[in-house]
Amino acid sequence: MSIQNFRKHFELASKEAIRWFPGHMGKGMKIMQQKLKTVDLLIEVHDARIPFSGRNINFHDTLTAAKPTIMVLSKKDLIEKEYHRRIVEKIQNDPQFPIENVFLANAKDPSCDGLKKIIPRAIKMIQNSNRFNRAEEKERNIMIIGVPNVGKSSLINVLRNRHLNKKGASAVGAVAGITRSVLTQIKICEDPLIKILDTPGVLMPNIKNVEMGMKLALCSCFQDHLVGEDVIADYLLYWLNKHKRFHYVDIMGLDQPTDDITHVLFAGAQKLGATLRMHSIASGTMEVRPNLRSAAKYFVNSFRKGQLGKLCLDELD
Ligand SMILES: Nc1nc2c(ncn2[C@@H]2O[C@H](COP(=O)(O)OP(=O)(O)OP(=O)(O)O)[C@@H](O)[C@H]2O)c(=O)[nH]1
Ligand SMILES: [Mg+2]
């Protein structure tokens, strides 16, 4: 296939796939709102691979408008370094919800520069803010918010380790929905006394934009089975071709780029030796077929591990 023939738009075979919103999330948001009066500052965490897509805009109206807020773009190790400054500036100058204090962070690297700056900046911002009913409180409370799987709990753990020299207090995992209890309070610093409330990820109620939904799916903000690994893999292929990122050709055992996901998955299954034994109704015997689902998972995971290159999915201009 010639490169000019790649798809210019991504379309879902069924629009139904875009109706995800697990019910417990709305309840989580209400409890977070009720807790707001015990909080001095918010840290909104978002995935640096989708710095502008999929942020829950309801956070602004219900939470961040009322308290000083720091934005942390996590997983900075998975995007190109040359984008860092432009991303921060774009968020600071956002026409709708600008956030002044923005840091990029890699929770897997305790010596990361962005990580070092978060708590000192938070202390300063709380000092300079009107704490209303909390003016006499010695304890500073921070609430961490964000959509699922962006690294909220990982950030708490690495900050706790850094400022208190203590290891993981909050459970972390590669799929969405690891933190379930609405508010777990974790001490992360002794002097001054700082506690962080971990919260479950909350998506916006409606994701009408297909591309935004697919980017969130690719970054594991939903559980894969809700969208389907094959659909996520097809979106990934579309994105890679559109941006002329062809590392996948090698990784999936192809000869050249293609826009046909079935072709990619067949080649990938063959490369992996991934097969399925299935009963054929036509012949009445067991047949060995390529395991396309395994190939789709492998393809999507290659992106998630950064093996397809450092990729920021959002356009910067
Ligand atoms: N590469 C990389 N992976 C990260 C980083 N931060 C978190 N992760 C990974 O992202 C996944 C999700 O991390 P969590 O800390 O559980 O995310 P969460 O936002 O608390 O997720 P929920 O509680 O499910 O909403 C885990 O596999 C982490 O190891 C980072 O800075 N870089
Ligand atoms: Mg969590």
CSV table of C-alpha atoms and ligand atoms in Angstrom, one decimal:
chain,number,residue,atom,x,y,z
A,1,MET,CA,0.0,0.0,0.0
A,2,SER,CA,1.3,3.4,-0.8
A,3,ILE,CA,1.7,5.9,2.1
A,4,GLN,CA,-0.7,8.4,0.4
A,5,ASN,CA,-3.6,5.9,0.8
A,6,PHE,CA,-3.6,5.9,4.6
A,7,ARG,CA,-6.9,6.8,6.3
A,8,LYS,CA,-7.4,10.5,7.0
A,9,HIS,CA,-10.1,9.9,9.6
A,10,PHE,CA,-10.8,7.2,12.1
A,11,GLU,CA,-14.3,5.8,12.3
A,12,LEU,CA,-15.7,3.3,14.7
A,13,ALA,CA,-17.7,0.4,13.1
A,14,SER,CA,-20.2,0.9,15.9
A,15,LYS,CA,-20.9,4.2,17.7
A,16,GLU,CA,-22.1,2.1,20.7
A,17,ALA,CA,-18.5,1.6,21.8
A,18,ILE,CA,-18.3,5.3,22.9
A,19,ARG,CA,-20.9,5.0,25.7
A,20,TRP,CA,-18.7,4.2,28.7
A,21,PHE,CA,-19.2,5.7,32.2
A,22,PRO,CA,-19.0,3.3,35.0
A,23,GLY,CA,-21.6,4.3,37.6
A,24,HIS,CA,-19.4,4.4,40.8
A,25,MET,CA,-17.4,7.3,39.3
A,26,GLY,CA,-20.2,9.8,39.6
A,27,LYS,CA,-20.6,8.9,43.3
A,28,GLY,CA,-16.8,9.3,43.8
A,29,MET,CA,-17.0,12.9,42.5
A,30,LYS,CA,-19.8,13.8,45.0
A,31,ILE,CA,-17.7,12.6,48.0
A,32,MET,CA,-14.7,14.4,46.7
A,33,GLN,CA,-16.8,17.6,46.5
A,34,GLN,CA,-18.0,17.1,50.1
A,35,LYS,CA,-14.3,16.7,51.3
A,36,LEU,CA,-13.2,19.9,49.6
A,37,LYS,CA,-13.6,22.0,52.7
A,38,THR,CA,-10.9,19.9,54.4
A,39,VAL,CA,-8.5,20.4,51.6
A,40,ASP,CA,-5.9,23.2,51.0
A,41,LEU,CA,-4.7,22.4,47.5
A,42,LEU,CA,-5.5,20.1,44.6
A,43,ILE,CA,-3.1,18.2,42.4
A,44,GLU,CA,-4.7,17.3,39.1
A,45,VAL,CA,-2.8,14.5,37.4
A,46,HIS,CA,-3.0,13.8,33.7
A,47,ASP,CA,-1.2,11.6,31.3
A,48,ALA,CA,1.5,13.5,29.3
A,49,ARG,CA,0.8,11.4,26.2
A,50,ILE,CA,-2.7,13.1,26.1
A,51,PRO,CA,-2.0,16.4,27.7
A,52,PHE,CA,-5.0,18.2,26.3
A,53,SER,CA,-7.4,15.3,25.5
A,54,GLY,CA,-9.7,13.7,28.0
A,55,ARG,CA,-9.2,15.9,31.0
A,56,ASN,CA,-12.3,15.8,33.0
A,57,ILE,CA,-13.7,19.4,32.6
A,58,ASN,CA,-16.1,18.8,35.4
A,59,PHE,CA,-13.1,19.0,37.8
A,60,HIS,CA,-12.9,22.7,37.1
A,61,ASP,CA,-16.5,23.5,38.0
A,62,THR,CA,-16.8,21.2,41.0
A,63,LEU,CA,-13.3,21.2,42.5
A,64,THR,CA,-10.3,23.2,41.1
A,65,ALA,CA,-12.2,26.5,40.7
A,66,ALA,CA,-12.4,26.6,44.5
A,67,LYS,CA,-8.8,25.7,45.5
A,68,PRO,CA,-5.2,26.4,44.5
A,69,THR,CA,-4.3,23.7,41.9
A,70,ILE,CA,-1.1,22.2,40.6
A,71,MET,CA,-1.2,20.1,37.4
A,72,VAL,CA,1.1,17.2,37.1
A,73,LEU,CA,1.6,15.6,33.7
A,74,SER,CA,2.7,12.1,34.5
A,75,LYS,CA,4.5,9.5,32.4
A,76,LYS,CA,6.8,12.2,30.9
A,77,ASP,CA,9.3,9.4,30.2
A,78,LEU,CA,6.9,8.2,27.4
A,79,ILE,CA,6.9,11.4,25.3
A,80,GLU,CA,9.4,13.3,23.4
A,81,LYS,CA,11.5,15.7,25.5
A,82,GLU,CA,11.3,18.5,22.9
A,83,TYR,CA,7.5,18.8,23.6
A,84,HIS,CA,7.8,19.4,27.3
A,85,ARG,CA,8.0,23.2,27.3
A,86,ARG,CA,5.4,23.7,24.6
A,87,ILE,CA,2.9,21.5,26.5
A,88,VAL,CA,3.4,23.4,29.7
A,89,GLU,CA,2.9,26.7,28.0
A,90,LYS,CA,-0.2,25.5,26.2
A,91,ILE,CA,-1.8,24.5,29.5
A,92,GLN,CA,-0.8,27.8,31.2
A,93,ASN,CA,-2.3,29.7,28.3
A,94,ASP,CA,-5.4,27.6,27.9
A,95,PRO,CA,-8.3,30.0,26.9
A,96,GLN,CA,-10.8,28.1,29.0
A,97,PHE,CA,-9.1,26.6,32.1
A,98,PRO,CA,-5.5,27.9,32.3
A,99,ILE,CA,-3.4,26.4,35.1
A,100,GLU,CA,-0.3,28.3,36.1
A,101,ASN,CA,1.6,25.7,38.1
A,102,VAL,CA,2.3,22.7,35.8
A,103,PHE,CA,5.0,20.0,36.2
A,104,LEU,CA,6.0,17.1,34.1
A,105,ALA,CA,6.9,14.0,36.1
A,106,ASN,CA,8.1,10.5,35.9
A,107,ALA,CA,7.0,8.5,38.9
A,108,LYS,CA,9.4,5.7,38.0
A,109,ASP,CA,12.4,8.0,38.5
A,110,PRO,CA,12.7,9.4,42.0
A,111,SER,CA,15.5,11.8,40.9
A,112,CYS,CA,13.1,13.4,38.3
A,113,ASP,CA,13.3,17.2,38.3
A,114,GLY,CA,9.6,17.8,38.1
A,115,LEU,CA,8.9,15.6,41.1
A,116,LYS,CA,11.3,17.5,43.3
A,117,LYS,CA,9.5,20.8,42.7
A,118,ILE,CA,5.9,19.7,43.5
A,119,ILE,CA,5.8,19.7,47.3
A,120,PRO,CA,7.9,22.9,47.8
A,121,ARG,CA,5.6,24.7,45.3
A,122,ALA,CA,2.5,23.3,47.1
A,123,ILE,CA,3.7,24.6,50.5
A,124,LYS,CA,4.3,28.0,49.0
A,125,MET,CA,0.9,28.1,47.3
A,126,ILE,CA,-0.9,27.1,50.5
A,127,GLN,CA,1.0,29.7,52.4
A,128,ASN,CA,0.0,32.4,50.0
A,129,SER,CA,-3.7,31.3,49.8
A,130,ASN,CA,-6.7,32.2,51.9
A,131,ARG,CA,-7.3,29.0,53.8
A,132,PHE,CA,-10.8,30.2,55.0
A,133,ASN,CA,-12.0,27.8,57.7
A,134,ARG,CA,-8.6,26.1,57.8
A,135,ALA,CA,-6.5,29.1,58.7
A,136,GLU,CA,-5.6,27.7,62.1
A,137,GLU,CA,-4.9,24.1,60.9
A,138,LYS,CA,-1.3,23.0,61.1
A,139,GLU,CA,-1.9,20.1,58.9
A,140,ARG,CA,-1.9,20.8,55.1
A,141,ASN,CA,-4.2,18.6,53.1
A,142,ILE,CA,-3.8,17.9,49.5
A,143,MET,CA,-6.3,16.0,47.3
A,144,ILE,CA,-5.1,14.3,44.2
A,145,ILE,CA,-7.6,14.0,41.3
A,146,GLY,CA,-7.6,12.8,37.7
A,147,VAL,CA,-9.1,10.4,35.2
A,148,PRO,CA,-8.3,6.7,35.8
A,149,ASN,CA,-4.9,5.2,35.5
A,150,VAL,CA,-3.0,8.4,35.0
A,151,GLY,CA,-0.6,7.7,37.9
A,152,LYS,CA,-2.2,9.4,40.9
A,153,SER,CA,-1.4,6.6,43.4
A,154,SER,CA,2.1,6.2,41.9
A,155,LEU,CA,2.7,9.9,42.4
A,156,ILE,CA,1.7,9.7,46.0
A,157,ASN,CA,4.0,6.8,46.6
A,158,VAL,CA,7.0,8.5,45.0
A,159,LEU,CA,6.4,11.7,46.9
A,160,ARG,CA,6.0,9.8,50.2
A,161,ASN,CA,9.2,8.0,49.5
A,162,ARG,CA,11.0,11.2,48.7
A,163,HIS,CA,9.8,13.4,51.6
A,164,LEU,CA,9.2,10.7,54.3
A,165,ASN,CA,11.6,7.9,53.1
A,166,LYS,CA,8.7,5.4,53.2
A,167,LYS,CA,7.7,3.0,50.5
A,168,GLY,CA,4.4,2.5,48.6
A,169,ALA,CA,1.2,3.2,50.6
A,170,SER,CA,-1.3,3.3,47.8
A,171,ALA,CA,-2.0,0.4,45.4
A,172,VAL,CA,-0.9,0.9,41.8
A,173,GLY,CA,-1.7,-1.1,38.7
A,174,ALA,CA,-1.6,-1.0,34.9
A,175,VAL,CA,-5.4,-1.1,34.4
A,176,ALA,CA,-8.0,1.6,35.2
A,177,GLY,CA,-9.9,1.4,38.5
A,178,ILE,CA,-7.2,0.3,40.9
A,179,THR,CA,-8.0,2.9,43.6
A,180,ARG,CA,-11.6,2.2,44.6
A,181,SER,CA,-12.1,3.8,48.0
A,182,VAL,CA,-13.0,7.4,47.6
A,183,LEU,CA,-10.5,9.0,50.0
A,184,THR,CA,-7.5,7.3,51.5
A,185,GLN,CA,-5.4,9.8,53.5
A,186,ILE,CA,-1.7,9.3,53.3
A,187,LYS,CA,1.0,11.2,55.2
A,188,ILE,CA,3.8,12.2,52.8
A,189,CYS,CA,5.7,14.8,54.8
A,190,GLU,CA,6.4,15.3,58.5
A,191,ASP,CA,7.7,18.9,58.7
A,192,PRO,CA,5.5,20.6,57.6
A,193,LEU,CA,2.8,18.0,58.2
A,194,ILE,CA,1.3,17.2,54.8
A,195,LYS,CA,-1.3,14.5,54.0
A,196,ILE,CA,-2.6,13.6,50.6
A,197,LEU,CA,-6.0,12.1,49.9
A,198,ASP,CA,-5.9,9.6,47.1
A,199,THR,CA,-9.1,9.3,45.0
A,200,PRO,CA,-10.4,6.9,42.3
A,201,GLY,CA,-10.1,8.1,38.7
A,202,VAL,CA,-13.2,9.9,37.4
A,203,LEU,CA,-13.9,10.3,33.7
A,204,MET,CA,-16.2,12.9,32.3
A,205,PRO,CA,-19.8,11.7,32.0
A,206,ASN,CA,-20.0,11.8,28.2
A,207,ILE,CA,-17.2,11.2,25.7
A,208,LYS,CA,-18.8,12.1,22.4
A,209,ASN,CA,-15.6,12.6,20.5
A,210,VAL,CA,-14.4,9.3,19.1
A,211,GLU,CA,-10.8,10.3,18.8
A,212,MET,CA,-10.7,11.5,22.4
A,213,GLY,CA,-12.3,8.2,23.6
A,214,MET,CA,-9.8,6.2,21.6
A,215,LYS,CA,-6.8,8.1,23.0
A,216,LEU,CA,-8.1,7.5,26.5
A,217,ALA,CA,-8.5,3.8,25.7
A,218,LEU,CA,-5.0,3.6,24.3
A,219,CYS,CA,-3.6,5.1,27.5
A,220,SER,CA,-5.6,2.6,29.6
A,221,CYS,CA,-8.1,5.1,31.1
A,222,PHE,CA,-10.8,2.4,30.5
A,223,GLN,CA,-10.5,-1.2,30.9
A,224,ASP,CA,-9.6,-2.7,27.5
A,225,HIS,CA,-12.6,-5.0,27.2
A,226,LEU,CA,-15.0,-2.1,27.3
A,227,VAL,CA,-13.7,-0.9,23.9
A,228,GLY,CA,-12.1,-4.1,22.6
A,229,GLU,CA,-8.4,-4.7,22.0
A,230,ASP,CA,-9.0,-5.0,18.3
A,231,VAL,CA,-10.6,-1.6,18.1
A,232,ILE,CA,-7.9,0.0,20.2
A,233,ALA,CA,-5.2,-1.7,18.0
A,234,ASP,CA,-6.9,-0.3,14.8
A,235,TYR,CA,-6.9,3.2,16.2
A,236,LEU,CA,-3.2,2.8,17.1
A,237,LEU,CA,-2.5,1.7,13.6
A,238,TYR,CA,-4.4,4.7,12.2
A,239,TRP,CA,-2.5,7.1,14.4
A,240,LEU,CA,0.9,5.7,13.7
A,241,ASN,CA,0.4,5.8,9.9
A,242,LYS,CA,-1.1,9.3,10.1
A,243,HIS,CA,2.1,10.5,11.9
A,244,LYS,CA,4.5,8.4,9.8
A,245,ARG,CA,5.7,6.4,12.8
A,246,PHE,CA,6.6,3.1,11.3
A,247,HIS,CA,8.4,1.3,14.2
A,248,TYR,CA,5.5,-1.1,14.2
A,249,VAL,CA,6.5,-2.6,10.9
A,250,ASP,CA,9.4,-4.4,12.6
A,251,ILE,CA,7.7,-5.1,15.9
A,252,MET,CA,4.7,-6.7,14.2
A,253,GLY,CA,6.7,-8.7,11.7
A,254,LEU,CA,5.5,-6.9,8.6
A,255,ASP,CA,7.4,-6.1,5.4
A,256,GLN,CA,6.1,-2.6,5.0
A,257,PRO,CA,3.5,-0.2,6.5
A,258,THR,CA,-0.1,-1.0,6.0
A,259,ASP,CA,-3.5,0.5,7.0
A,260,ASP,CA,-5.2,-2.9,7.3
A,261,ILE,CA,-5.3,-4.0,11.0
A,262,THR,CA,-6.2,-7.6,10.1
A,263,HIS,CA,-3.1,-7.8,8.1
A,264,VAL,CA,-1.0,-6.4,11.0
A,265,LEU,CA,-2.6,-8.8,13.5
A,266,PHE,CA,-2.1,-11.9,11.3
A,267,ALA,CA,1.6,-11.0,10.9
A,268,GLY,CA,1.9,-10.3,14.6
A,269,ALA,CA,0.3,-13.6,15.6
A,270,GLN,CA,2.6,-15.4,13.3
A,271,LYS,CA,5.7,-13.6,14.7
A,272,LEU,CA,4.6,-14.4,18.2
A,273,GLY,CA,3.6,-18.0,17.4
A,274,ALA,CA,0.2,-17.1,19.0
A,275,THR,CA,-2.4,-19.7,18.0
A,276,LEU,CA,-5.9,-20.8,19.0
A,277,ARG,CA,-7.3,-24.3,18.6
A,278,MET,CA,-10.9,-23.9,17.4
A,279,HIS,CA,-13.6,-26.4,16.5
A,280,SER,CA,-14.5,-25.9,12.9
A,281,ILE,CA,-18.2,-26.5,12.2
A,282,ALA,CA,-17.6,-26.9,8.5
A,283,SER,CA,-15.1,-29.8,8.8
A,284,GLY,CA,-16.1,-31.0,12.3
A,285,THR,CA,-12.4,-31.1,13.3
A,286,MET,CA,-10.1,-28.9,15.5
A,287,GLU,CA,-8.3,-26.3,13.6
A,288,VAL,CA,-5.3,-24.1,14.5
A,289,ARG,CA,-5.9,-20.4,13.8
A,290,PRO,CA,-3.8,-17.3,14.5
A,291,ASN,CA,-4.6,-15.7,17.8
A,292,LEU,CA,-5.5,-12.2,16.7
A,293,ARG,CA,-6.5,-11.0,20.2
A,294,SER,CA,-3.1,-11.9,21.5
A,295,ALA,CA,-1.5,-10.0,18.6
A,296,ALA,CA,-3.8,-6.9,19.3
A,297,LYS,CA,-2.8,-7.0,23.0
A,298,TYR,CA,0.9,-7.2,22.1
A,299,PHE,CA,0.6,-4.3,19.6
A,300,VAL,CA,-1.2,-2.0,22.1
A,301,ASN,CA,1.1,-3.0,24.9
A,302,SER,CA,4.1,-2.1,22.7
A,303,PHE,CA,2.7,1.4,22.6
A,304,ARG,CA,2.1,1.5,26.3
A,305,LYS,CA,5.6,0.4,27.1
A,306,GLY,CA,7.1,3.0,24.8
A,307,GLN,CA,8.5,0.4,22.4
A,308,LEU,CA,6.9,2.1,19.3
A,309,GLY,CA,8.8,5.3,20.2
A,310,LYS,CA,8.1,8.2,22.5
A,311,LEU,CA,4.7,9.4,21.4
A,312,CYS,CA,2.5,12.3,22.4
A,313,LEU,CA,-0.9,11.5,20.9
A,314,ASP,CA,-2.2,15.1,21.0
A,315,GLU,CA,-1.4,17.8,18.4
A,316,LEU,CA,0.6,20.7,19.8
A,317,ASP,CA,-0.4,23.3,17.3
B,1,LIG,N1,6.1,4.9,32.5
B,1,LIG,C1,5.5,5.4,33.5
B,1,LIG,N2,4.5,4.7,34.1
B,1,LIG,C2,3.8,5.3,35.1
B,1,LIG,C3,4.1,6.6,35.7
B,1,LIG,N3,3.3,6.8,36.7
B,1,LIG,C4,2.5,5.7,36.8
B,1,LIG,N4,2.8,4.8,35.9
B,1,LIG,C5,2.1,3.5,35.6
B,1,LIG,O1,0.7,3.8,35.3
B,1,LIG,C6,-0.1,2.8,35.8
B,1,LIG,C7,-1.2,3.4,36.6
B,1,LIG,O2,-0.7,4.0,37.8
B,1,LIG,P1,-1.6,4.3,39.1
B,1,LIG,O3,-0.7,5.0,40.0
B,1,LIG,O4,-2.2,3.0,39.6
B,1,LIG,O5,-2.7,5.2,38.5
B,1,LIG,P2,-4.0,5.8,39.2
B,1,LIG,O6,-4.2,7.1,38.6
B,1,LIG,O7,-3.8,5.8,40.7
B,1,LIG,O8,-5.1,4.8,38.7
B,1,LIG,P3,-6.6,4.5,39.3
B,1,LIG,O9,-6.4,4.4,40.8
B,1,LIG,O10,-6.9,3.2,38.7
B,1,LIG,O11,-7.4,5.6,38.9
B,1,LIG,C8,0.8,1.8,36.6
B,1,LIG,O12,1.1,0.7,35.8
B,1,LIG,C9,2.0,2.6,36.9
B,1,LIG,O13,3.2,1.9,37.1
B,1,LIG,C10,5.2,7.3,35.0
B,1,LIG,O14,5.5,8.4,35.4
B,1,LIG,N5,5.8,6.7,34.0
B,2,MG,MG,-5.0,4.9,42.1
